[in-house]
Short mmCIF file of C-alpha atoms in Angstrom, two decimals:
data_model
loop_
_atom_site.label_atom_id
_atom_site.label_comp_id
_atom_site.label_asym_id
_atom_site.label_seq_id
_atom_site.Cartn_x
_atom_site.Cartn_y
_atom_site.Cartn_z
CA UNK A 425 -3.46 30.75 21.22
CA UNK A 426 -2.36 26.81 21.94
CA UNK A 427 -1.98 25.99 26.14
CA UNK A 428 -1.08 22.98 27.17
CA UNK A 429 -3.31 22.21 30.88
CA UNK A 430 -1.10 21.16 33.27
CA UNK A 431 -3.92 20.43 34.96
CA UNK A 432 -4.38 17.20 32.74
CA UNK A 433 -1.21 16.02 32.86
CA UNK A 434 -0.79 12.06 33.34
CA UNK A 435 2.33 11.14 31.73
CA UNK A 436 5.43 11.16 33.95
CA UNK A 437 9.13 12.00 33.60
CA UNK A 438 9.37 7.96 33.24
CA UNK A 439 7.35 7.67 30.60
CA UNK A 440 8.80 10.03 27.81
CA UNK A 441 12.31 8.40 28.88
CA UNK A 442 10.43 5.36 28.09
CA UNK A 443 8.92 6.96 24.38
CA UNK A 444 12.09 8.08 23.54
CA UNK A 445 13.64 3.93 23.89
CA UNK A 446 9.69 2.60 22.52
CA UNK A 447 10.37 5.39 19.56
CA UNK A 448 13.10 2.67 18.05
CA UNK A 449 10.56 0.47 16.74
CA UNK A 450 9.54 3.36 14.30
CA UNK A 451 10.41 0.75 11.34
CA UNK A 452 8.66 -1.31 12.42
CA UNK A 453 6.44 -2.85 10.20
CA UNK A 454 8.41 -0.07 7.11
CA UNK A 455 5.90 -0.47 3.80
CA UNK A 456 5.32 1.26 1.15
CA UNK A 457 2.51 2.47 1.95
CA UNK A 458 3.03 4.09 5.15
CA UNK A 459 5.97 4.28 5.33
CA UNK A 460 6.76 4.20 9.53
CA UNK A 461 2.84 4.65 10.35
CA UNK A 462 2.03 1.02 11.98
CA UNK A 463 5.39 1.14 14.03
CA UNK A 464 5.03 5.10 14.79
CA UNK A 465 1.49 4.53 16.56
CA UNK A 466 2.08 1.20 18.08
CA UNK A 467 5.22 2.80 19.94
CA UNK A 468 3.10 5.79 21.21
CA UNK A 469 0.10 3.03 22.08
CA UNK A 470 0.93 2.35 25.95
CA UNK A 471 1.32 6.42 26.53
CA UNK A 472 -2.61 6.69 24.17
CA UNK A 473 -2.97 4.25 26.32
CA UNK A 474 -2.40 5.89 29.74
CA UNK A 475 -4.46 10.12 28.37
CA UNK A 476 -7.23 8.31 27.03
CA UNK A 477 -7.69 5.36 29.80
CA UNK A 478 -11.81 4.37 28.55
CA UNK A 479 -12.22 6.22 26.38
CA UNK A 480 -12.23 4.24 23.63
CA UNK A 481 -13.39 6.19 20.75
CA UNK A 482 -10.31 9.22 21.84
CA UNK A 483 -8.21 6.25 21.31
CA UNK A 484 -9.36 4.87 17.99
CA UNK A 485 -9.39 8.69 16.88
CA UNK A 486 -5.96 9.11 18.00
CA UNK A 487 -5.11 5.71 16.57
CA UNK A 488 -6.46 6.25 12.74
CA UNK A 489 -4.60 9.61 12.29
CA UNK A 490 -1.32 8.28 14.08
CA UNK A 491 -1.50 5.62 10.81
CA UNK A 492 -1.88 7.65 8.09
CA UNK A 493 1.28 7.84 6.49
CA UNK A 494 4.95 9.03 7.62
CA UNK A 495 7.92 9.78 6.88
CA UNK A 496 10.49 10.74 9.25
CA UNK A 497 14.21 10.24 10.89
CA UNK A 498 13.83 7.30 13.68
CA UNK A 499 17.16 9.15 15.69
CA UNK A 500 14.47 12.34 15.71
CA UNK A 501 11.04 10.76 15.89
CA UNK A 502 11.32 10.64 19.58
CA UNK A 503 11.17 14.46 19.88
CA UNK A 504 7.55 14.02 16.91
CA UNK A 505 6.13 11.37 19.38
CA UNK A 506 6.62 14.28 22.65
CA UNK A 507 6.00 16.75 21.41
CA UNK A 508 2.69 15.00 19.20
CA UNK A 509 1.55 13.12 22.99
CA UNK A 510 1.73 16.75 24.48
CA UNK A 511 -0.86 17.63 22.55
CA UNK A 512 -2.31 14.78 22.98
CA UNK A 513 -2.21 14.98 27.33
CA UNK A 514 -3.77 18.20 27.27
CA UNK A 515 -6.26 16.87 24.60
CA UNK A 516 -6.37 19.33 21.74
CA UNK A 517 -7.74 19.64 18.31
CA UNK A 518 -7.34 16.08 16.98
CA UNK A 519 -6.67 18.88 13.25
CA UNK A 520 -4.02 20.55 14.92
CA UNK A 521 -2.11 17.83 16.38
CA UNK A 522 -2.87 15.80 12.85
CA UNK A 523 -1.98 19.28 11.53
CA UNK A 524 1.98 19.60 13.14
CA UNK A 525 2.46 15.80 12.38
CA UNK A 526 2.46 16.45 8.93
CA UNK A 527 4.37 19.75 8.89
CA UNK A 528 6.90 18.59 11.22
CA UNK A 529 7.38 14.41 10.18
CA UNK A 530 9.09 15.73 6.53
CA UNK A 531 11.57 18.56 8.10
CA UNK A 532 12.87 16.45 10.44
CA UNK A 533 14.00 13.72 8.24
CA UNK A 534 15.72 16.46 6.29
CA UNK A 535 17.55 17.24 9.50
CA UNK A 536 18.07 13.66 10.23
CA UNK A 537 19.53 13.24 6.84
CA UNK A 538 21.77 15.48 6.43
CA UNK A 539 23.11 14.97 9.84
CA UNK A 540 23.17 11.21 10.59
CA UNK A 541 23.94 9.74 6.92
CA UNK A 542 24.93 12.14 5.39
CA UNK A 543 27.45 13.68 8.40
CA UNK A 544 28.60 11.61 11.31
CA UNK A 545 28.51 8.79 8.96
CA UNK A 546 31.02 9.07 6.28
CA UNK A 547 33.30 10.57 8.81
CA UNK A 548 32.83 8.12 11.81
CA UNK A 549 33.40 5.45 9.14
CA UNK A 550 36.15 6.52 6.94
CA UNK A 551 37.90 7.45 9.92
CA UNK A 552 37.46 3.91 12.21
CA UNK A 553 37.00 1.46 8.60
CA UNK A 554 41.20 3.66 8.56
CA UNK A 555 42.13 1.56 11.82
CA UNK A 556 40.21 -1.67 11.74
CA UNK A 557 41.24 -1.74 8.01
CA UNK A 558 45.59 -1.79 9.70
CA UNK A 559 43.80 -4.74 11.86
CA UNK A 560 42.93 -2.31 15.16
CA UNK A 561 40.04 -3.55 17.25
CA UNK A 562 39.36 0.51 18.05
CA UNK A 563 38.27 0.59 14.51
CA UNK A 564 34.62 -1.10 15.81
CA UNK A 565 34.99 0.11 19.17
CA UNK A 566 35.16 3.83 18.36
CA UNK A 567 32.96 3.26 15.56
CA UNK A 568 30.03 1.18 19.07
CA UNK A 569 30.53 4.24 21.13
CA UNK A 570 29.07 7.19 18.81
CA UNK A 571 26.22 5.31 18.13
CA UNK A 572 25.94 4.16 21.45
CA UNK A 573 26.17 7.52 22.03
CA UNK A 574 23.95 8.96 19.63
CA UNK A 575 21.35 5.68 20.29
CA UNK A 576 21.14 7.72 23.64
CA UNK A 577 20.22 10.48 22.31
CA UNK A 578 16.86 9.13 21.16
CA UNK A 579 15.62 9.71 24.54
CA UNK A 580 16.78 13.71 24.62
CA UNK A 581 14.99 14.22 21.77
CA UNK A 582 12.15 12.80 22.99
CA UNK A 583 11.68 14.76 26.90
CA UNK A 584 12.66 18.08 24.50
CA UNK A 585 9.63 17.68 21.65
CA UNK A 586 7.90 16.66 24.33
CA UNK A 587 9.02 19.83 27.52
CA UNK A 588 9.13 22.65 24.19
CA UNK A 589 5.58 20.97 23.53
CA UNK A 590 3.64 23.65 20.09
CA UNK A 591 6.66 26.34 20.89
CA UNK A 592 9.14 23.99 19.07
CA UNK A 593 7.89 23.93 15.56
CA UNK A 594 8.83 27.70 15.49
CA UNK A 595 12.55 26.97 16.04
CA UNK A 596 12.38 24.30 13.73
CA UNK A 597 11.49 26.25 11.51
CA UNK A 598 13.57 28.88 11.64
CA UNK A 599 16.58 26.81 12.65
CA UNK A 600 16.88 23.71 10.42
CA UNK A 601 17.83 25.47 7.31
CA UNK A 602 20.74 25.93 8.91
CA UNK A 603 21.40 23.93 10.11
CA UNK A 604 21.15 21.63 6.94
CA UNK A 605 23.31 23.46 5.42
CA UNK A 606 25.98 23.70 7.69
CA UNK A 607 25.83 20.43 8.64
CA UNK A 608 26.39 19.53 4.40
CA UNK A 609 29.06 21.55 4.12
CA UNK A 610 30.90 19.68 6.67
CA UNK A 611 29.97 16.36 5.07
CA UNK A 612 30.63 18.03 1.58
CA UNK A 613 34.75 19.07 2.48
CA UNK A 614 34.55 15.32 4.80
CA UNK A 615 33.73 13.09 1.14
CA UNK A 616 36.05 15.83 -0.88
CA UNK A 617 38.54 13.97 1.74
CA UNK A 618 36.66 10.29 1.09
CA UNK A 619 37.26 10.47 -2.31
CA UNK A 620 41.44 10.67 -1.99
CA UNK A 621 41.76 8.69 0.69
CA UNK A 622 39.56 6.24 -0.06
CA UNK A 623 39.06 5.35 -4.30
CA UNK A 624 41.98 3.14 -5.84
CA UNK A 625 42.41 3.23 -9.17
CA UNK A 626 46.14 2.63 -10.12
CA UNK A 627 47.25 2.98 -13.98
CA UNK A 628 49.46 -0.71 -14.97
CA UNK A 629 50.13 0.40 -18.48
CA UNK A 630 53.48 2.01 -19.19
CA UNK A 631 53.97 3.94 -22.16
CA UNK A 632 57.38 3.12 -24.26
CA UNK A 633 59.40 6.21 -24.94
CA UNK A 634 62.59 4.53 -26.32
CA UNK A 635 64.54 0.70 -25.41
CA UNK A 636 65.64 1.42 -22.29
CA UNK A 637 63.22 3.86 -21.11
CA UNK A 638 59.29 3.59 -20.68
CA UNK A 639 56.72 6.30 -18.60
CA UNK A 640 55.09 4.26 -16.43
CA UNK A 641 51.52 6.81 -16.56
CA UNK A 642 50.96 6.25 -13.14
CA UNK A 643 53.60 7.31 -10.84
CA UNK A 644 55.31 9.15 -13.92
CA UNK A 645 52.18 10.96 -14.88
CA UNK A 646 49.33 10.94 -12.70
CA UNK A 647 51.42 10.62 -9.56
CA UNK A 648 53.29 14.51 -10.59
CA UNK A 649 50.31 16.23 -12.63
CA UNK A 650 47.34 15.37 -9.64
CA UNK A 651 47.66 12.76 -7.10
CA UNK A 652 43.80 10.94 -6.44
CA UNK A 653 43.41 13.13 -10.12
CA UNK A 654 41.13 9.43 -11.58
CA UNK A 655 38.80 8.75 -8.29
CA UNK A 656 37.66 12.31 -7.90
CA UNK A 657 37.00 11.84 -11.95
CA UNK A 658 35.71 8.16 -11.60
CA UNK A 659 33.14 9.66 -8.67
CA UNK A 660 32.19 12.67 -10.83
CA UNK A 661 30.87 10.12 -13.66
CA UNK A 662 29.58 8.58 -11.22
CA UNK A 663 27.66 11.93 -9.85
CA UNK A 664 26.73 12.16 -13.75
CA UNK A 665 25.20 9.24 -14.25
CA UNK A 666 22.82 9.41 -11.01
CA UNK A 667 22.54 12.74 -10.81
CA UNK A 668 22.01 13.65 -14.96
CA UNK A 669 20.46 10.59 -16.27
CA UNK A 670 18.81 8.97 -13.14
CA UNK A 671 20.27 5.86 -13.32
CA UNK A 672 19.94 3.51 -10.31
CA UNK A 673 22.85 2.74 -8.66
CA UNK A 674 23.22 -1.22 -8.38
CA UNK A 675 23.19 -0.63 -12.70
CA UNK A 676 26.66 1.35 -11.19
CA UNK A 677 28.01 -0.57 -9.10
CA UNK A 678 27.62 -3.64 -11.31
CA UNK A 679 29.36 -1.87 -14.20
CA UNK A 680 32.48 -0.71 -12.08
CA UNK A 681 33.04 -4.09 -11.65
CA UNK A 682 32.75 -5.01 -15.10
CA UNK A 683 34.77 -2.41 -15.71
CA UNK A 684 37.13 -3.48 -13.75
CA UNK A 685 37.13 -7.34 -14.77
CA UNK A 686 38.31 -5.83 -18.62
CA UNK A 687 40.72 -3.21 -17.83
CA UNK A 688 42.51 -6.41 -15.62
CA UNK A 689 41.91 -8.81 -19.23
CA UNK A 690 43.13 -5.62 -20.57
CA UNK A 691 46.03 -5.00 -18.46
CA UNK A 692 45.44 -1.31 -18.19
CA UNK A 693 44.49 -1.15 -14.47
CA UNK B 95 41.50 -22.45 3.37
CA UNK B 96 39.09 -23.38 6.62
CA UNK B 97 35.79 -24.65 6.82
CA UNK B 98 33.28 -23.56 8.80
CA UNK B 99 31.64 -25.75 11.61
CA UNK B 100 28.08 -26.27 12.33
CA UNK B 101 28.72 -23.91 15.48
CA UNK B 102 29.96 -21.32 13.89
CA UNK B 103 27.06 -20.83 11.40
CA UNK B 104 25.07 -21.16 14.27
CA UNK B 105 26.25 -18.66 15.73
CA UNK B 106 27.05 -16.50 12.67
CA UNK B 107 23.16 -17.21 11.79
CA UNK B 108 22.25 -15.44 16.02
CA UNK B 109 24.17 -12.53 15.06
CA UNK B 110 22.28 -12.02 11.39
CA UNK B 111 19.28 -11.61 13.49
CA UNK B 112 20.30 -10.13 15.84
CA UNK B 113 21.66 -7.63 13.40
CA UNK B 114 18.99 -7.22 11.36
CA UNK B 115 16.74 -6.49 13.09
CA UNK B 116 18.90 -3.97 13.84
CA UNK B 117 19.06 -2.84 10.04
CA UNK B 118 15.31 -2.84 9.95
CA UNK B 119 14.59 -0.26 13.68
CA UNK B 120 18.11 2.06 12.69
CA UNK B 121 19.02 1.13 16.13
CA UNK B 122 22.39 1.14 17.06
CA UNK B 123 24.56 0.99 13.56
CA UNK B 124 25.10 -3.08 14.72
CA UNK B 125 24.49 -3.90 10.73
CA UNK B 126 27.19 -1.55 9.40
CA UNK B 127 29.63 -3.63 7.95
CA UNK B 128 32.44 -2.49 10.31
CA UNK B 129 31.09 -3.95 13.01
CA UNK B 130 29.27 -7.21 11.38
CA UNK B 131 32.32 -8.44 9.62
CA UNK B 132 34.73 -7.68 13.31
CA UNK B 133 32.10 -10.18 14.96
CA UNK B 134 31.85 -12.26 12.02
CA UNK B 135 35.42 -12.32 12.29
CA UNK B 136 34.79 -12.99 16.50
CA UNK B 137 32.47 -16.00 15.74
CA UNK B 138 35.58 -18.13 12.80
CA UNK B 139 38.26 -16.92 15.38
CA UNK B 140 40.16 -15.08 13.13
CA UNK B 141 39.65 -11.98 14.68
CA UNK B 142 42.91 -9.98 12.23
CA UNK B 143 40.49 -11.35 9.01
CA UNK B 144 37.54 -9.76 10.35
CA UNK B 145 38.50 -6.54 11.58
CA UNK B 146 40.65 -5.29 7.85
CA UNK B 147 37.63 -6.59 5.81
CA UNK B 148 35.83 -4.42 7.60
CA UNK B 149 37.39 -1.69 7.33
CA UNK B 150 37.07 -1.82 3.87
CA UNK B 151 33.74 -2.75 3.23
CA UNK B 152 32.23 0.04 5.28
CA UNK B 153 34.13 2.78 2.79
CA UNK B 154 32.81 0.53 -0.19
CA UNK B 155 29.64 1.37 1.27
CA UNK B 156 29.89 4.19 3.43
CA UNK B 157 27.50 6.51 -0.24
CA UNK B 158 25.01 3.72 -0.41
CA UNK B 159 22.67 4.63 2.59
CA UNK B 160 18.73 4.61 2.30
CA UNK B 161 18.09 8.32 2.78
CA UNK B 162 15.40 8.89 0.47
CA UNK B 163 14.08 6.20 0.46
CA UNK B 164 16.35 3.54 -0.98
CA UNK B 165 17.31 0.89 -0.41
CA UNK B 166 20.65 0.48 -0.68
CA UNK B 167 22.75 -3.29 -1.30
CA UNK B 168 22.13 -5.06 2.27
CA UNK B 169 25.10 -4.28 4.45
CA UNK B 170 24.88 -7.20 6.56
CA UNK B 171 25.66 -9.86 4.13
CA UNK B 172 28.04 -7.86 2.52
CA UNK B 173 29.71 -7.70 6.50
CA UNK B 174 29.42 -11.32 6.62
CA UNK B 175 29.56 -12.96 2.97
CA UNK B 176 33.57 -10.52 2.47
CA UNK B 177 34.91 -12.45 6.13
CA UNK B 178 33.39 -15.93 4.92
CA UNK B 179 34.99 -16.45 1.44
CA UNK B 180 38.37 -14.98 2.61
CA UNK B 181 38.17 -16.77 5.40
CA UNK B 182 36.90 -19.88 3.78
CA UNK B 183 38.98 -19.70 0.30
CA UNK B 184 42.11 -18.48 1.41
CA UNK B 185 41.86 -15.82 -0.69
CA UNK B 186 42.76 -11.43 -0.48
CA UNK B 187 39.38 -10.04 1.62
CA UNK B 188 39.44 -6.88 -1.43
CA UNK B 189 38.80 -9.30 -3.96
CA UNK B 190 36.27 -11.10 -0.88
CA UNK B 191 34.25 -7.68 -1.65
CA UNK B 192 33.01 -8.26 -4.98
CA UNK B 193 32.10 -11.53 -4.61
CA UNK B 194 29.98 -10.80 -1.26
CA UNK B 195 28.14 -8.82 -3.62
CA UNK B 196 25.85 -11.24 -5.08
CA UNK B 197 24.64 -11.74 -1.41
CA UNK B 198 23.93 -7.93 -1.16
CA UNK B 199 22.59 -7.98 -3.83
CA UNK B 200 19.59 -10.35 -3.18
CA UNK B 201 19.60 -9.62 0.89
CA UNK B 202 18.94 -5.92 -0.77
CA UNK B 203 15.42 -7.40 -3.24
CA UNK B 204 14.87 -9.35 -0.31
CA UNK B 205 13.59 -5.92 1.90
CA UNK B 206 12.28 -4.75 -1.46
CA UNK B 207 9.23 -7.61 -1.94
CA UNK B 208 8.97 -7.28 2.37
CA UNK B 209 8.92 -3.40 1.55
CA UNK B 210 5.63 -3.70 -0.72
CA UNK B 211 4.10 -7.21 0.54
CA UNK B 212 3.61 -5.00 4.33
CA UNK B 213 1.36 -2.96 3.09
CA UNK B 214 -0.81 -6.04 2.98
CA UNK B 215 -0.75 -5.22 6.69
CA UNK B 216 -2.06 -1.83 6.74
CA UNK B 217 -5.66 -2.68 5.80
CA UNK B 218 -5.13 -5.20 9.32
CA UNK B 219 -3.58 -1.92 11.05
CA UNK B 220 -7.08 0.25 9.91
CA UNK B 221 -8.90 -2.47 11.51
CA UNK B 222 -7.34 -2.93 15.02
CA UNK B 223 -6.79 1.32 15.20
CA UNK B 224 -11.39 1.24 14.25
CA UNK B 225 -11.69 -0.88 17.01
CA UNK B 226 -8.86 0.44 19.13
CA UNK B 227 -7.12 -2.71 19.77
CA UNK B 228 -3.63 -1.91 21.12
CA UNK B 229 -2.69 -5.78 21.40
CA UNK B 230 -4.05 -6.26 17.86
CA UNK B 231 -1.05 -3.45 16.26
CA UNK B 232 1.61 -4.45 18.83
CA UNK B 233 1.15 -8.10 17.54
CA UNK B 234 1.45 -7.15 13.47
CA UNK B 235 4.53 -4.82 14.12
CA UNK B 236 6.64 -7.76 15.90
CA UNK B 237 4.87 -10.08 13.15
CA UNK B 238 6.51 -8.00 10.60
CA UNK B 239 10.03 -8.14 12.34
CA UNK B 240 10.43 -11.91 12.69
CA UNK B 241 9.75 -12.05 9.12
CA UNK B 242 12.85 -9.63 8.54
CA UNK B 243 14.74 -11.82 11.41
CA UNK B 244 13.63 -15.01 10.64
CA UNK B 245 14.73 -13.79 6.71
CA UNK B 246 18.18 -12.74 8.08
CA UNK B 247 18.57 -15.91 9.80
CA UNK B 248 17.94 -18.54 7.30
CA UNK B 249 19.83 -16.44 4.27
CA UNK B 250 22.75 -16.42 6.30
CA UNK B 251 22.46 -19.85 6.98
CA UNK B 252 23.03 -21.50 4.06
CA UNK B 253 24.82 -18.14 2.58
CA UNK B 254 27.61 -19.60 5.04
CA UNK B 255 27.79 -22.86 6.26
CA UNK B 256 25.67 -24.27 3.14
CA UNK B 257 27.26 -23.12 0.66
CA UNK B 258 30.94 -23.13 1.89
CA UNK B 259 32.28 -25.26 -0.18
CA UNK B 260 30.14 -24.56 -3.32
CA UNK B 261 32.08 -21.49 -2.90
CA UNK B 262 35.26 -22.30 -2.56
CA UNK B 263 35.39 -24.60 -5.68
CA UNK B 264 33.55 -21.65 -7.25
CA UNK B 265 37.07 -19.07 -6.10
CA UNK B 266 40.09 -21.75 -6.46
CA UNK B 267 38.00 -22.12 -10.28
CA UNK B 268 39.00 -18.05 -11.15
CA UNK B 269 41.14 -16.88 -12.97
CA UNK B 270 43.93 -14.64 -11.80
CA UNK B 271 42.82 -12.44 -13.89
CA UNK B 272 39.11 -12.24 -12.45
CA UNK B 273 40.65 -12.53 -9.21
CA UNK B 274 42.65 -8.70 -10.06
CA UNK B 275 39.41 -7.52 -11.74
CA UNK B 276 37.64 -8.36 -8.22
CA UNK B 277 40.70 -6.47 -6.02
CA UNK B 278 40.27 -3.25 -8.63
CA UNK B 279 36.48 -3.20 -8.81
CA UNK B 280 36.66 -3.65 -4.99
CA UNK B 281 38.84 -0.10 -4.52
CA UNK B 282 37.06 2.10 -7.15
CA UNK B 283 33.29 0.49 -4.99
CA UNK B 284 33.13 3.02 -2.77
CA UNK B 285 33.12 6.17 -5.53
CA UNK B 286 29.48 4.74 -6.00
CA UNK B 287 28.89 5.23 -2.11
CA UNK B 288 30.63 8.68 -3.03
CA UNK B 289 28.57 9.69 -5.93
CA UNK B 290 25.50 8.68 -4.24
CA UNK B 291 26.23 11.25 -1.53
CA UNK B 292 27.21 13.96 -3.33
CA UNK B 293 24.00 13.60 -5.46
CA UNK B 294 21.76 14.42 -2.78
CA UNK B 295 23.76 16.58 -1.17
CA UNK B 296 26.32 18.62 -3.25
CA UNK B 297 24.72 21.90 -5.33
CA UNK B 298 27.44 24.91 -7.22
CA UNK B 299 27.30 26.76 -3.85
CA UNK B 300 28.86 23.78 -1.88
CA UNK B 301 31.62 22.92 -4.82
CA UNK B 302 34.09 24.66 -3.06
CA UNK B 303 34.14 22.78 0.17
CA UNK B 304 34.33 19.59 -2.14
CA UNK B 305 37.52 20.99 -3.99
CA UNK B 306 38.92 21.51 0.00
CA UNK B 307 38.16 18.53 1.50
CA UNK B 308 39.86 16.62 -1.48
CA UNK B 309 42.72 19.32 -1.52
CA UNK B 310 43.23 18.48 2.34
CA UNK B 311 43.74 14.60 2.25
CA UNK B 312 45.93 14.70 -1.29
CA UNK B 313 48.62 16.22 0.44
CA UNK B 314 48.31 16.05 3.46
CA UNK B 315 50.17 12.74 4.81
CA UNK B 316 47.89 12.33 7.96
CA UNK B 317 46.57 8.01 7.81
CA UNK B 318 42.12 9.32 8.01
CA UNK B 319 40.06 12.16 7.22
CA UNK B 320 39.92 13.64 10.26
CA UNK B 321 41.75 17.11 9.56
CA UNK B 322 39.57 17.38 6.55
CA UNK B 323 36.91 17.03 9.35
CA UNK B 324 38.13 20.02 10.98
CA UNK B 325 38.43 22.69 8.64
CA UNK B 326 34.90 21.14 7.07
CA UNK B 327 33.84 22.06 10.79
CA UNK B 328 35.39 25.28 10.85
CA UNK B 329 33.42 25.77 7.97
CA UNK B 330 30.20 24.83 9.53
CA UNK B 331 30.54 27.28 12.10
CA UNK B 332 30.76 30.12 10.08
CA UNK B 333 28.05 29.00 7.62
CA UNK B 334 25.95 28.71 10.95
CA UNK B 335 27.13 31.67 12.70
CA UNK B 336 26.65 34.32 10.02
CA UNK B 337 23.25 33.30 8.26
CA UNK B 338 22.32 33.40 11.90
CA UNK B 339 23.11 36.81 11.75
CA UNK B 340 21.78 37.47 8.13
CA UNK B 341 18.48 35.87 9.78
CA UNK B 342 18.04 38.73 12.40
CA UNK B 343 18.77 41.64 10.99
CA UNK B 344 16.88 40.84 8.55
CA UNK B 345 13.96 43.24 10.44
CA UNK B 346 15.97 45.68 10.77
CA UNK B 347 16.72 46.94 6.99
CA UNK B 348 14.60 48.35 6.68
CA UNK B 349 14.71 51.28 9.03
CA UNK B 350 18.30 51.37 8.38
CA UNK B 351 17.15 52.17 4.68
CA UNK B 352 17.91 55.58 5.06
CA UNK B 353 21.09 55.58 5.79
CA UNK B 354 22.79 53.36 3.37
CA UNK B 355 21.04 56.09 0.81
CA UNK B 356 23.08 58.43 2.48
CA UNK B 357 26.12 56.29 1.59
CA UNK B 358 25.76 56.27 -1.89
#
C-alpha cells in the first residue's frame, strides 16, 4: 500500500495553485519526438527543486523521467502534475511515479479531447458564431467567458490531483469511459445540428418543364423532400474519405474549393 | 476598399504574437477565429466586418482541431486574413474566407516544420536533465516559444501591411464566377471540419444521436444550436446514469443468478 507521508510535505496550497497556472507551459517546446515532454518538465521544475533541495542526483533523476515522451491534454495536465508531485514529495519509488505517468496521460488526453475539442468547442463555437454573424459583440464575449472559466478550472484540477494522490487512479480508470461516452453522445448530437445549420449548399439549377414552368431543384425539390439533405450528404462524403480512404483533410479542403469554383462556373450552385 | 496604415500593421503584428503564443500553448483560446477576427476588426476600425468574418470563419474551422496529433490549417491566419481581405478589397466576408486559406495553409506548414525541427532541442534537454540544470531547461522552453511568437509576428506583418496592394490587385482582377465560387466554398467548407469530428467520434451506436441533432436543427426554427445541445445533454445524462448503474450491480449478478433461472 502506498501512502503519502505527511511529515515530508513541503509544497503549500499556494504552490499547487501556481502549478495549475504554470501547467499552461505544457506545449512550450512541442515536437514530434517527445511531444510535450519539455514543457511538462519545465512546469514542474520550481516544485521539484523545492522537494529535492540540495539532492542534485534526485532532481536529475526526476528531470530525466519527466523528459520522456508524453502527450496529454493541456486542460487536464495540472491534475496529472499535481498527482505526480504528491508522489515525488512522498519520495515514492521512481518506477512507480513513472509508471503512473505513462498509465494516465493517455486516458486523460482521451477524456480531454472528447470534452474540450469534440463537445465544448462545437457547442460554444456554434452558439457564439451565430451571434457574431449577426454582428453582435455578444458572440466573442460569450466565447471568451466560457474559455476563461475553463482556463481557471486548471487550478481546480491541479489541487484535485495533488489531494487525491494515488487514490485518483482507480477513479479515472472506472470513470473515464463512461464520461467519454456521454460527452461523445452530446457532441455527436450537436454536430448533427451544426451540419444542418452551418453547411450551405444551394442548387441554382432549374429544370424547364414547359415554356412557362420551370422546377427549381432547390425550392421545389430538395426543400420539399428534405431540407439540408445536401449538406448532410456532403459531410458524410467527407467523413467517408477521411475515415475509409484516409485522405488528408487539406486535400479535401482544396478539392472542395475546386468543386465549388467549377460548380459556380457551370452555374449549378 | 481601405488601406492598412503602418500603425495598424504594427498593432496586428503585436496581436498576432500574443494569440500565436496562446495557440502554441492552447491557453485562453483567444487564438480562435471568432476572437482573432473581432480583434482584427477593432484594430482596423471596422468591428462589424470583424464580427461577421469571425462568426463565419469560426464555423468553417470548428471541426479542424489539433486533437489526435494532427495539425489543422492555422486558425489565426484564417481569422486575421478573412477580415483584412474583406476590409482592403471590399469583398464579402464569405468570399474572403476562401482567399484567406492560402495564408492559413502557409502557417500550418511552418508550425509543422517547427514540430519536426524542435526535436533537435531534445538532446540538449537531456543534457540539462543529466546536469540537473533547471535554468537551462526553462530557457530552452522560452526559446522555442519565442521562435514561434516571432514567426507569427513576421508572417502577419508581411501578409497584412506589406502585401495589401498585391492582394487588392489580385481580387479586383478576379472574374465573377470565381468570386462566387469562393463564396460557395466558404459555405461548404464547414463540412470538412464536421467530417473530421465525425471521423474521431462517430461509431454505429452514435448514429441515432447524429440523426436527432440533424432533425432538430432542420425542423425547429431557432437561431442557434442550443435546442440540439440541450437534447444532447439529456441523452448524455441518460447514458451516464444508466451505464454507471449497470457497472455497479455487475458484481451482484453472480449471486442473483439463481433468481433469473427460476424465472425462466
